[in-house]
Coordinates of C-alpha atoms in Angstrom, one line a residue:
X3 CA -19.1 6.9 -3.3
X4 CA -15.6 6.2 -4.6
X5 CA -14.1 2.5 -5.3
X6 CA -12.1 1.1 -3.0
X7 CA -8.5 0.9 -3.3
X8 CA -7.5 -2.0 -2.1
X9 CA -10.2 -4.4 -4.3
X10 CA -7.6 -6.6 -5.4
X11 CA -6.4 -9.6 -3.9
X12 CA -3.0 -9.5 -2.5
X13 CA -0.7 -12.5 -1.3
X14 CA 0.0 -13.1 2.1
X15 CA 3.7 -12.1 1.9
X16 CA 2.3 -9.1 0.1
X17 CA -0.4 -7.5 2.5
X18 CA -2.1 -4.0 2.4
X19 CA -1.4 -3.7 5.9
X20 CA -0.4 -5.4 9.1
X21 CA -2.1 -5.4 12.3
X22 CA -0.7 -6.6 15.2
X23 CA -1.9 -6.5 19.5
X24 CA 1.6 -7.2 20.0
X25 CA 0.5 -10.4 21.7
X26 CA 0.6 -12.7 19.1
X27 CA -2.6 -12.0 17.6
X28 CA -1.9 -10.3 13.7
X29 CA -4.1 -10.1 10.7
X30 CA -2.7 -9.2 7.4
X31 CA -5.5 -7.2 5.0
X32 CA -5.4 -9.4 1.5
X33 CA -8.5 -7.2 0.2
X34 CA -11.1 -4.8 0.7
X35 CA -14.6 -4.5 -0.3
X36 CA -15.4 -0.9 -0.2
X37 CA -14.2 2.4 0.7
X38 CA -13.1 3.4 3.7
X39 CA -15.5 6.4 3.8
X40 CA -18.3 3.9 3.2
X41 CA -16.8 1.0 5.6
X42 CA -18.0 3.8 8.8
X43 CA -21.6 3.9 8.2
X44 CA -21.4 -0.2 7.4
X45 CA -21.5 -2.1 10.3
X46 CA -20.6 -5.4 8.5
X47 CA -18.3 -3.9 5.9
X48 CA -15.6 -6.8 5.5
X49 CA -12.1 -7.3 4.8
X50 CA -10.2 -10.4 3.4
X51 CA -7.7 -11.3 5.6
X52 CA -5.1 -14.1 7.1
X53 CA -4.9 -14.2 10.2
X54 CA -3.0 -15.8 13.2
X55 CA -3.0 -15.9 17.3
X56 CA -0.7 -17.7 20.1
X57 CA -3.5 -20.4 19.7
X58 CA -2.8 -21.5 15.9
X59 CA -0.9 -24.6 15.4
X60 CA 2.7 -23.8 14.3
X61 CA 2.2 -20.0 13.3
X62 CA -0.1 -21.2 10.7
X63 CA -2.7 -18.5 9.6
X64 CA -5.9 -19.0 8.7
X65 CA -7.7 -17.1 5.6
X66 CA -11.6 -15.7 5.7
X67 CA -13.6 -12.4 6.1
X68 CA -13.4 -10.6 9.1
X69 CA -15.8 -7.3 10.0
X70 CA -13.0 -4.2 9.7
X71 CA -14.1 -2.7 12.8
X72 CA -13.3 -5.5 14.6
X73 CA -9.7 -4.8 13.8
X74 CA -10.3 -0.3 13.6
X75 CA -12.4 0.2 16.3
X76 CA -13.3 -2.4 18.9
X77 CA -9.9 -4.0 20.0
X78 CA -6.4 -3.7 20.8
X79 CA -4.8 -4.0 17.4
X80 CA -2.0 -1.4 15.7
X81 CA -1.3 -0.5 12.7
X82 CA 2.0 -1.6 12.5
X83 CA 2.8 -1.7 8.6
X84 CA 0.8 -0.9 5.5
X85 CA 1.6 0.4 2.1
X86 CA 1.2 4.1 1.3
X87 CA -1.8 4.2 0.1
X88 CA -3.2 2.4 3.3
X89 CA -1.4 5.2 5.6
X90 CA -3.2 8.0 3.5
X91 CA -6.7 6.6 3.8
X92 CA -6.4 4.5 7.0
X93 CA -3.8 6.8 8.9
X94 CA -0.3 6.1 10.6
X95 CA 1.0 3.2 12.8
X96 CA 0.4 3.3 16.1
X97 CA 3.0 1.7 17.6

């Protein structure tokens, strides 16, 4: 199984990728654990991220782990800027 990556830390300002539902609701990827390949058969394969929605205080974002298909598969969220290397393995934005 090959290494993620995406295993180091990024800043905020700095993020793998954006997601976005276009309703206020974004999460920026700081960090991945694993592969992308291995992230399908994992149910609870994780991502750092910050994160923000129309019901944060200011803007403010809020930093934790959140399950990746959350954000891939179940949900209304797009792709709406990443790095190369994201596009490549993850695919292009959808918006």
């Amino acid at each position: 199984m090959p290494r993620t990556n995406f295993g180091k830390t990024r800043p905020h300002d700095n993020p793998y990728a954006i997601y976005s539902d276009g309703k206020g609701w974004e999460v920026r990827v700081l960090k991945t654990y694993q592969h992308s390949s291995a992230e399908k058969d994992n149910g609870y394969a994780r991502w750092y991220v910050s994160a923000t929605s129309p019901m944060m205080h200011g803007g403010l974002y809020e930093y934790g782990d959140q399950y990746c298909r959350e954000i891939l598969w179940h949900g209304q969220m797009n792709l709406v800027s990443a790095d190369h290397k994201w596009f490549e393995e993850y695919g292009e934005p959808r918006v």
